[in-house]
Short mmCIF file of N, CA and C and ligand atoms in Angstrom, two decimals:
data_model
loop_
_atom_site.label_atom_id
_atom_site.label_comp_id
_atom_site.label_asym_id
_atom_site.label_seq_id
_atom_site.Cartn_x
_atom_site.Cartn_y
_atom_site.Cartn_z
N UNK A 1 141.59 52.98 125.28
CA UNK A 1 142.19 53.56 126.21
C UNK A 1 142.25 53.91 127.77
N UNK A 2 143.01 53.92 128.63
CA UNK A 2 142.86 53.93 129.76
C UNK A 2 142.12 54.29 130.56
N UNK A 3 140.83 54.15 131.31
CA UNK A 3 140.28 55.07 131.71
C UNK A 3 140.21 55.15 133.31
N UNK A 4 139.86 56.24 133.64
CA UNK A 4 140.40 56.79 135.16
C UNK A 4 139.24 57.30 136.17
N UNK A 5 139.62 56.04 137.24
CA UNK A 5 138.14 56.53 138.55
C UNK A 5 138.49 57.76 139.14
N UNK A 6 137.40 59.27 138.96
CA UNK A 6 137.44 60.55 139.51
C UNK A 6 136.92 61.05 140.88
N UNK A 7 137.09 60.90 141.91
CA UNK A 7 136.27 61.58 143.05
C UNK A 7 135.30 62.89 142.41
N UNK A 8 134.03 63.06 142.40
CA UNK A 8 132.97 64.27 141.74
C UNK A 8 133.59 65.08 142.33
N UNK A 9 133.98 65.38 143.55
CA UNK A 9 134.03 66.89 144.04
C UNK A 9 135.65 67.72 143.68
N UNK A 10 136.18 66.38 142.97
CA UNK A 10 137.80 67.13 142.30
C UNK A 10 136.95 67.61 140.75
N UNK A 11 136.17 67.09 140.16
CA UNK A 11 135.11 67.68 139.18
C UNK A 11 134.15 68.79 138.82
N UNK A 12 134.54 69.61 140.04
CA UNK A 12 133.43 70.65 140.45
C UNK A 12 132.31 70.25 140.58
N UNK A 13 131.77 68.77 140.96
CA UNK A 13 130.23 68.57 140.87
C UNK A 13 130.45 69.35 142.96
N UNK A 14 129.16 69.48 143.22
CA UNK A 14 128.94 70.20 144.61
C UNK A 14 128.47 68.98 145.46
N UNK A 15 129.51 67.85 145.58
CA UNK A 15 129.33 66.86 146.33
C UNK A 15 129.50 66.83 147.49
N UNK A 16 130.43 67.59 148.05
CA UNK A 16 130.93 67.60 149.43
C UNK A 16 130.52 67.38 150.66
N UNK A 17 130.57 66.64 151.74
CA UNK A 17 129.68 67.33 152.88
C UNK A 17 129.08 68.51 153.07
N UNK A 18 129.95 69.42 152.83
CA UNK A 18 129.25 70.90 153.35
C UNK A 18 128.81 71.71 152.44
N UNK A 19 128.53 70.59 151.19
CA UNK A 19 127.71 71.33 149.78
C UNK A 19 128.76 71.99 148.58
N UNK A 20 130.21 71.74 148.94
CA UNK A 20 130.98 72.45 148.22
C UNK A 20 132.02 71.27 147.21
N UNK A 21 132.75 71.70 146.46
CA UNK A 21 133.60 71.11 145.48
C UNK A 21 134.58 71.54 145.92
N UNK A 22 136.15 70.63 145.46
CA UNK A 22 137.75 70.91 145.90
C UNK A 22 137.18 72.08 144.60
N UNK A 23 138.16 73.29 144.88
CA UNK A 23 138.49 74.02 143.79
C UNK A 23 139.63 74.71 144.07
N UNK A 24 140.74 74.28 144.66
CA UNK A 24 142.05 74.79 144.86
C UNK A 24 143.18 74.36 143.90
N UNK A 25 142.83 73.73 142.76
CA UNK A 25 143.87 73.49 141.71
C UNK A 25 144.67 74.31 141.37
N UNK A 26 146.11 73.98 140.57
CA UNK A 26 146.62 74.97 139.99
C UNK A 26 146.89 74.51 138.53
N UNK A 27 147.06 75.45 137.93
CA UNK A 27 146.70 75.60 136.41
C UNK A 27 146.85 73.95 135.39
N UNK A 28 147.96 73.18 136.13
CA UNK A 28 148.39 72.55 135.28
C UNK A 28 147.70 71.02 135.55
N UNK A 29 147.40 71.22 137.01
CA UNK A 29 146.07 70.21 137.11
C UNK A 29 144.60 70.27 136.46
N UNK A 30 144.48 71.65 136.37
CA UNK A 30 143.35 72.17 135.72
C UNK A 30 143.01 71.23 134.28
N UNK A 31 144.17 71.45 133.84
CA UNK A 31 144.71 71.50 132.25
C UNK A 31 144.62 69.89 132.21
N UNK A 32 145.02 69.52 132.81
CA UNK A 32 145.39 67.88 132.85
C UNK A 32 143.72 67.12 133.28
N UNK A 33 142.96 67.54 134.10
CA UNK A 33 141.59 67.10 134.47
C UNK A 33 140.62 67.49 133.14
N UNK A 34 140.78 68.61 132.71
CA UNK A 34 140.04 68.96 131.35
C UNK A 34 140.42 67.81 129.82
N UNK A 35 141.79 67.93 129.79
CA UNK A 35 142.13 66.88 128.83
C UNK A 35 141.83 65.58 128.78
N UNK A 36 141.32 65.08 130.05
CA UNK A 36 140.84 63.61 130.82
C UNK A 36 139.49 63.74 130.18
N UNK A 37 138.62 64.68 130.54
CA UNK A 37 137.02 64.56 130.00
C UNK A 37 136.89 64.81 129.21
N UNK A 38 137.76 65.55 128.17
CA UNK A 38 137.26 65.95 126.47
C UNK A 38 138.09 64.15 125.60
N UNK A 39 139.00 63.76 126.66
CA UNK A 39 139.11 62.47 125.97
C UNK A 39 138.12 61.41 126.40
N UNK A 40 137.13 61.34 127.40
CA UNK A 40 136.05 60.64 127.73
C UNK A 40 136.49 59.61 128.67
N UNK A 41 137.62 59.89 129.22
CA UNK A 41 138.58 59.19 129.97
C UNK A 41 138.31 59.00 131.36
N UNK A 42 137.78 59.73 132.24
CA UNK A 42 137.03 60.06 133.16
C UNK A 42 135.67 59.02 133.97
N UNK A 43 135.75 58.27 134.73
CA UNK A 43 134.56 57.66 135.20
C UNK A 43 134.28 58.16 136.41
N UNK A 44 133.38 59.10 136.53
CA UNK A 44 133.51 60.13 137.81
C UNK A 44 132.51 59.42 138.77
N UNK A 45 132.71 59.65 140.76
CA UNK A 45 132.23 58.95 141.28
C UNK A 45 132.19 59.73 142.58
N UNK A 46 130.98 60.10 142.97
CA UNK A 46 131.10 60.38 144.84
C UNK A 46 130.29 59.01 145.46
N UNK A 47 131.39 58.25 146.30
CA UNK A 47 130.98 57.02 146.97
C UNK A 47 130.07 57.30 148.00
N UNK A 48 130.17 58.53 148.42
CA UNK A 48 128.91 58.88 149.33
C UNK A 48 127.77 58.81 149.14
N UNK A 49 127.73 59.90 148.21
CA UNK A 49 126.34 60.16 147.71
C UNK A 49 125.88 58.87 146.77
N UNK A 50 126.73 58.45 146.15
CA UNK A 50 126.30 56.89 145.58
C UNK A 50 125.66 55.72 145.92
N UNK A 51 126.01 55.66 147.93
CA UNK A 51 125.98 55.07 148.97
C UNK A 51 124.66 55.16 149.62
N UNK A 52 124.09 56.52 149.14
CA UNK A 52 122.39 57.12 149.37
C UNK A 52 122.75 58.05 150.55
N UNK A 53 123.75 59.04 150.52
CA UNK A 53 123.80 60.00 151.65
C UNK A 53 123.50 61.04 151.58
N UNK A 54 123.31 62.21 151.68
CA UNK A 54 122.16 63.78 150.92
C UNK A 54 123.80 64.68 151.17
N UNK A 55 123.63 65.71 150.28
CA UNK A 55 124.73 66.51 150.30
C UNK A 55 123.56 68.15 150.70
N UNK A 56 124.03 68.72 151.30
CA UNK A 56 124.66 68.86 152.61
C UNK A 56 124.82 67.64 153.34
N UNK A 57 125.87 67.11 154.22
CA UNK A 57 125.71 66.00 155.16
C UNK A 57 126.54 66.34 156.08
N UNK A 58 126.25 65.71 157.67
CA UNK A 58 127.29 65.90 158.63
C UNK A 58 128.43 65.25 157.79
N UNK A 59 129.53 65.81 158.72
CA UNK A 59 130.92 65.24 158.32
C UNK A 59 131.24 63.94 159.26
N UNK A 60 131.72 63.20 158.63
CA UNK A 60 132.03 61.89 159.23
C UNK A 60 133.32 61.46 159.48
N UNK A 61 133.51 60.90 160.38
CA UNK A 61 135.27 59.86 160.61
C UNK A 61 135.41 58.26 160.90
N UNK A 62 136.29 57.70 160.55
CA UNK A 62 136.27 56.50 161.09
C UNK A 62 137.48 56.37 162.73
N UNK A 63 136.66 55.90 163.43
CA UNK A 63 137.64 56.01 164.84
C UNK A 63 139.05 55.14 164.32
N UNK A 64 139.76 55.62 164.22
CA UNK A 64 140.89 55.20 164.21
C UNK A 64 141.66 55.41 162.67
N UNK A 65 140.56 55.62 161.50
CA UNK A 65 141.09 56.08 160.60
C UNK A 65 141.45 55.24 159.48
N UNK A 66 141.06 54.12 159.94
CA UNK A 66 141.60 52.79 158.55
C UNK A 66 140.77 52.66 158.16
N UNK A 67 139.92 52.71 156.75
CA UNK A 67 139.21 52.29 155.84
C UNK A 67 138.99 50.74 155.88
N UNK A 68 140.08 50.26 156.01
CA UNK A 68 140.28 48.48 155.68
C UNK A 68 139.33 48.02 156.97
N UNK A 69 139.68 48.55 158.07
CA UNK A 69 139.09 48.09 159.59
C UNK A 69 137.12 48.08 158.98
N UNK A 70 136.77 48.98 158.23
CA UNK A 70 135.38 49.39 158.32
C UNK A 70 135.14 47.99 157.11
N UNK A 71 135.48 47.64 156.40
CA UNK A 71 135.54 46.77 155.29
C UNK A 71 135.45 45.48 156.05
N UNK A 72 135.98 45.28 156.88
CA UNK A 72 136.29 44.37 157.72
C UNK A 72 135.11 44.27 158.71
N UNK A 73 134.66 45.22 159.20
CA UNK A 73 133.47 45.24 160.16
C UNK A 73 133.82 45.32 161.23
N UNK A 74 135.37 45.79 161.30
CA UNK A 74 135.59 45.86 162.96
C UNK A 74 135.72 47.55 163.54
N UNK A 75 135.28 48.25 162.38
CA UNK A 75 135.06 49.83 163.20
C UNK A 75 133.73 50.20 162.21
N UNK A 76 133.04 51.51 162.78
CA UNK A 76 132.00 51.95 162.11
C UNK A 76 132.60 53.07 161.66
N UNK A 77 131.76 53.70 160.42
CA UNK A 77 131.98 55.14 160.22
C UNK A 77 130.69 55.97 161.17
N UNK A 78 131.40 57.47 161.74
CA UNK A 78 130.36 58.09 162.80
C UNK A 78 130.51 59.40 162.14
N UNK A 79 129.25 60.10 162.64
CA UNK A 79 128.96 61.33 162.94
C UNK A 79 129.39 62.00 164.02
N UNK A 80 129.71 63.44 163.95
CA UNK A 80 129.92 63.68 164.64
C UNK A 80 129.43 64.02 166.20
N UNK A 81 127.78 63.81 166.11
CA UNK A 81 127.22 63.06 167.09
C UNK A 81 126.88 61.77 167.38
N UNK A 82 127.75 60.99 166.43
CA UNK A 82 127.55 59.65 167.01
C UNK A 82 126.44 58.62 165.88
N UNK A 83 126.56 59.65 165.11
CA UNK A 83 125.64 58.76 164.04
C UNK A 83 126.03 57.68 163.42
N UNK A 84 125.53 56.33 163.35
CA UNK A 84 126.52 55.33 162.41
C UNK A 84 126.16 55.22 160.78
N UNK A 85 127.05 55.62 159.75
CA UNK A 85 126.68 56.38 158.61
C UNK A 85 127.41 55.12 157.72
N UNK A 86 128.02 53.73 158.52
CA UNK A 86 128.74 52.81 158.23
C UNK A 86 128.24 52.14 156.93
N UNK A 87 127.02 51.66 157.02
CA UNK A 87 126.64 50.69 155.80
C UNK A 87 126.45 51.70 154.49
N UNK A 88 126.29 53.08 154.39
CA UNK A 88 126.43 53.83 153.38
C UNK A 88 127.91 53.94 152.83
N UNK A 89 128.94 54.10 153.51
CA UNK A 89 129.72 54.34 153.03
C UNK A 89 130.58 52.70 152.65
N UNK A 90 129.68 51.44 153.16
CA UNK A 90 130.39 50.73 152.25
C UNK A 90 129.85 50.04 151.03
N UNK A 91 128.52 50.59 150.85
CA UNK A 91 127.74 50.63 149.76
C UNK A 91 128.11 51.70 148.53
N UNK A 92 128.99 52.70 148.93
CA UNK A 92 129.53 53.22 148.10
C UNK A 92 130.67 53.18 147.48
N UNK A 93 131.51 52.25 148.73
CA UNK A 93 132.44 51.50 148.42
C UNK A 93 132.69 50.40 147.05
N UNK A 94 131.39 49.92 147.35
CA UNK A 94 130.69 48.42 146.67
C UNK A 94 130.35 49.10 145.15
N UNK A 95 129.82 50.21 144.99
CA UNK A 95 129.37 50.97 143.74
C UNK A 95 130.88 51.23 142.99
N UNK A 96 132.01 52.01 143.52
CA UNK A 96 133.39 51.67 143.22
C UNK A 96 133.76 50.77 142.25
N UNK A 97 133.60 49.75 143.20
CA UNK A 97 134.51 48.41 142.61
C UNK A 97 133.54 47.84 141.77
N UNK A 98 132.26 48.16 141.60
CA UNK A 98 131.29 47.71 140.69
C UNK A 98 131.70 48.47 139.18
N UNK A 99 132.13 49.74 139.28
CA UNK A 99 132.57 50.43 138.34
C UNK A 99 133.80 50.35 137.55
N UNK A 100 134.57 49.59 138.62
CA UNK A 100 136.33 49.28 138.28
C UNK A 100 136.24 48.02 137.57
N UNK A 101 135.13 47.08 137.67
CA UNK A 101 135.26 46.07 136.85
C UNK A 101 134.42 46.23 135.46
N UNK A 102 133.28 46.91 135.41
CA UNK A 102 132.68 47.03 134.21
C UNK A 102 133.07 48.41 133.02
N UNK A 103 134.64 48.88 133.90
CA UNK A 103 135.34 49.94 133.05
C UNK A 103 137.02 49.55 132.40
N UNK A 104 136.57 48.18 133.48
CA UNK A 104 137.97 47.84 133.00
C UNK A 104 139.28 48.37 133.98
N UNK A 105 138.86 49.47 134.98
CA UNK A 105 139.60 50.60 135.34
C UNK A 105 140.97 49.70 136.27
N UNK A 106 142.26 50.61 136.37
CA UNK A 106 143.00 50.05 136.88
C UNK A 106 143.90 51.21 137.98
N UNK A 107 143.27 52.32 137.93
CA UNK A 107 143.77 53.95 138.41
C UNK A 107 142.40 54.56 138.74
N UNK A 108 142.93 54.96 139.57
CA UNK A 108 141.76 56.02 140.28
C UNK A 108 142.61 57.24 140.76
N UNK A 109 142.18 58.46 140.62
CA UNK A 109 142.21 59.43 141.52
C UNK A 109 140.91 60.15 142.43
N UNK A 110 141.70 60.11 143.77
CA UNK A 110 140.58 60.23 145.00
C UNK A 110 140.96 61.36 145.62
N UNK A 111 139.96 62.24 146.23
CA UNK A 111 139.95 63.11 147.21
C UNK A 111 140.69 62.86 148.28
N UNK A 112 142.04 63.87 148.35
CA UNK A 112 143.26 63.51 149.85
C UNK A 112 141.96 63.58 151.11
N UNK A 113 142.40 62.78 151.90
CA UNK A 113 141.93 62.65 153.33
C UNK A 113 140.67 62.65 153.66
N UNK A 114 139.65 62.05 152.89
CA UNK A 114 138.16 61.90 152.88
C UNK A 114 138.41 60.15 154.00
N UNK A 115 137.64 60.33 154.09
CA UNK A 115 136.98 58.73 154.94
C UNK A 115 136.30 58.06 154.16
N UNK A 116 136.33 58.60 152.77
CA UNK A 116 135.52 57.49 151.57
C UNK A 116 136.94 57.28 150.77
N UNK A 117 137.48 58.41 149.95
CA UNK A 117 138.53 58.26 149.50
C UNK A 117 139.99 58.75 149.46
N UNK A 118 140.44 58.92 151.05
CA UNK A 118 141.92 59.37 151.40
C UNK A 118 142.40 58.26 150.59
N UNK A 119 143.59 58.43 150.40
CA UNK A 119 144.34 57.39 149.77
C UNK A 119 145.79 57.26 150.59
N UNK A 120 146.31 57.88 151.65
CA UNK A 120 147.19 58.14 152.24
C UNK A 120 147.14 58.60 153.65
N UNK A 121 146.12 59.62 153.56
CA UNK A 121 145.54 60.32 155.10
C UNK A 121 144.22 60.02 155.39
N UNK A 122 144.04 60.02 156.54
CA UNK A 122 142.52 60.37 156.81
C UNK A 122 142.39 61.00 158.26
N UNK A 123 141.51 61.02 158.67
CA UNK A 123 141.16 61.99 160.10
C UNK A 123 141.13 60.74 160.77
N UNK A 124 141.10 61.17 162.41
CA UNK A 124 141.36 60.17 163.34
C UNK A 124 140.05 59.60 163.87
N UNK A 125 139.19 60.51 163.83
CA UNK A 125 137.69 60.29 164.47
C UNK A 125 137.43 61.20 165.56
N UNK A 126 138.17 62.08 165.72
CA UNK A 126 138.36 62.73 166.98
C UNK A 126 137.60 64.15 166.94
N UNK A 127 137.33 64.81 165.34
CA UNK A 127 136.90 65.64 164.75
C UNK A 127 137.48 66.86 165.17
N UNK A 128 139.30 66.40 165.65
CA UNK A 128 139.99 67.64 165.41
C UNK A 128 140.50 68.09 164.67
N UNK A 129 140.79 67.72 163.67
CA UNK A 129 141.64 67.83 162.26
C UNK A 129 142.48 66.79 162.15
N UNK A 130 143.27 66.01 163.37
CA UNK A 130 144.01 64.88 163.33
C UNK A 130 144.10 64.49 162.37
N UNK A 131 145.56 64.07 162.05
CA UNK A 131 145.79 62.72 160.86
C UNK A 131 145.95 62.13 160.74
N UNK A 132 146.08 60.67 160.38
CA UNK A 132 146.83 59.71 160.57
C UNK A 132 146.98 58.69 159.40
N UNK A 133 148.08 58.29 159.20
CA UNK A 133 147.89 57.32 157.69
C UNK A 133 147.20 56.51 157.83
N UNK A 134 146.47 56.15 156.73
CA UNK A 134 145.12 55.68 156.63
C UNK A 134 144.35 55.83 155.16
N UNK A 135 143.36 54.88 155.15
CA UNK A 135 142.89 55.16 153.79
C UNK A 135 141.05 55.55 154.07
N UNK A 136 140.84 56.11 153.22
CA UNK A 136 139.36 55.61 153.35
C UNK A 136 138.97 54.47 152.93
N UNK A 137 137.07 54.28 153.14
CA UNK A 137 136.75 52.78 152.75
C UNK A 137 137.04 52.52 151.24
N UNK A 138 136.56 53.65 150.15
CA UNK A 138 136.48 53.51 148.87
C UNK A 138 137.82 52.90 148.28
N UNK A 139 139.17 53.95 149.23
CA UNK A 139 139.98 53.83 148.61
C UNK A 139 140.92 51.84 149.04
N UNK A 140 140.16 51.84 150.10
CA UNK A 140 141.04 50.38 150.39
C UNK A 140 140.10 49.46 149.78
N UNK A 141 139.24 49.60 149.45
CA UNK A 141 138.51 48.21 148.35
C UNK A 141 138.93 48.11 147.09
N UNK A 142 139.42 49.33 146.84
CA UNK A 142 140.06 49.37 145.57
C UNK A 142 141.35 49.05 145.34
N UNK A 143 141.95 49.85 146.50
CA UNK A 143 143.21 49.04 146.91
C UNK A 143 143.42 47.74 146.56
N UNK A 144 142.67 46.79 147.28
CA UNK A 144 142.71 45.40 147.85
C UNK A 144 142.34 44.75 146.25
N UNK A 145 141.56 45.34 145.37
CA UNK A 145 141.43 44.96 144.21
C UNK A 145 141.98 45.03 143.03
N UNK A 146 143.17 45.89 143.17
CA UNK A 146 144.40 46.28 142.27
C UNK A 146 144.40 47.00 142.01
N UNK A 147 143.69 48.34 142.39
CA UNK A 147 143.38 49.39 141.24
C UNK A 147 144.82 50.13 142.09
N UNK A 148 145.62 51.37 141.52
CA UNK A 148 146.55 51.75 142.28
C UNK A 148 145.47 53.43 142.14
N UNK A 149 146.13 53.67 143.34
CA UNK A 149 145.03 54.72 143.96
C UNK A 149 145.92 56.27 144.30
N UNK A 150 145.26 57.25 143.52
CA UNK A 150 146.19 58.13 143.73
C UNK A 150 145.41 59.59 144.17
N UNK A 151 145.57 60.03 144.57
CA UNK A 151 145.06 61.78 145.30
C UNK A 151 145.36 63.14 144.14
N UNK A 152 144.75 64.08 144.59
CA UNK A 152 144.39 65.44 143.95
C UNK A 152 146.03 66.15 143.71
N UNK A 153 146.76 65.50 144.81
CA UNK A 153 148.04 65.91 144.78
C UNK A 153 149.19 64.89 144.08
N UNK A 154 148.84 64.03 143.20
CA UNK A 154 149.27 63.29 142.79
C UNK A 154 149.20 62.95 141.03
N UNK A 155 148.67 64.07 140.72
CA UNK A 155 147.99 64.28 139.40
C UNK A 155 148.94 63.43 138.54
N UNK A 156 150.18 64.44 138.77
CA UNK A 156 151.45 63.65 137.55
C UNK A 156 151.77 62.06 137.75
N UNK A 157 151.54 61.44 138.73
CA UNK A 157 151.95 59.98 138.83
C UNK A 157 151.07 59.34 138.42
N UNK A 158 149.42 59.76 138.56
CA UNK A 158 148.52 59.47 137.80
C UNK A 158 148.58 59.07 136.08
N UNK A 159 148.91 60.46 135.75
CA UNK A 159 149.24 60.46 133.92
C UNK A 159 150.10 59.68 133.83
N UNK A 160 151.26 59.58 134.51
CA UNK A 160 152.67 58.79 134.00
C UNK A 160 152.35 57.28 134.31
N UNK A 161 151.40 56.76 135.16
CA UNK A 161 150.89 55.20 135.44
C UNK A 161 149.59 54.90 134.35
N UNK A 162 148.94 55.93 133.91
CA UNK A 162 147.79 55.77 132.83
C UNK A 162 148.66 55.37 131.46
N UNK A 163 149.81 56.40 131.19
CA UNK A 163 150.59 56.46 129.80
C UNK A 163 150.98 54.80 129.61
N UNK A 164 152.34 54.72 130.99
CA UNK A 164 152.82 53.21 131.08
C UNK A 164 151.82 52.02 130.89
N UNK A 165 150.59 51.99 131.31
CA UNK A 165 149.83 51.03 131.05
C UNK A 165 149.18 50.91 129.54
N UNK A 166 149.16 52.16 129.18
CA UNK A 166 148.81 51.71 127.51
C UNK A 166 150.18 51.53 127.04
N UNK A 167 151.10 51.87 127.05
CA UNK A 167 152.33 51.96 126.39
C UNK A 167 152.57 50.17 126.35
N UNK A 168 152.24 49.39 127.76
CA UNK A 168 152.48 48.04 128.05
C UNK A 168 151.40 47.45 127.31
N UNK A 169 150.31 47.93 126.95
CA UNK A 169 148.86 47.12 126.41
C UNK A 169 149.33 47.39 125.16
N UNK A 170 150.73 48.10 124.48
CA UNK A 170 150.56 48.23 123.15
C UNK A 170 149.36 49.06 122.25
S1 SF4 B 201 133.06 60.97 149.18
FE1 SF4 B 201 134.90 61.11 147.71
S2 SF4 B 201 134.02 62.29 145.56
FE2 SF4 B 201 132.37 62.27 147.39
S3 SF4 B 201 132.93 64.54 148.51
FE3 SF4 B 201 133.57 63.07 149.66
S4 SF4 B 201 135.74 63.15 148.45
FE4 SF4 B 201 134.84 63.73 147.36
#
């Protein structure tokens, strides 16, 4: 069975920076995640908590919004007051990569727009709510490792990818 890495805040775990979880799923999404849970398919991770950050924690953003630049040491991850939390974000991404290798993961469903988990967009570092095309630090590292990264609005695509991989594997 093809397993999938899933952001813990999408599973009801209260690990978000503000102490909450993502709770605005529609019925189809809830049923799909429950089925994956029942199948034992899900490998859960919150990269920021795994990287050593507390919950709740100050919101953080990447100036320019590109997780790849953080991985390459070219940009920090900063809180609104300018505290640098880069190391925790990178450690969290490395733990995600360890899980990928340990479980042979080829698919991840990560929370949209997060500076760790976002796969298509992130906040631009101005703490104004402005979004840019970009990835969080974990999403960037997983993509580099060949993992297909989806977000919670792409669950149907993620399910199709898992099914296709299982069919290819016979
Ligand atoms: S780091 Fe990822 S899993 Fe953790 S709270 Fe943020 S979006 Fe959710």
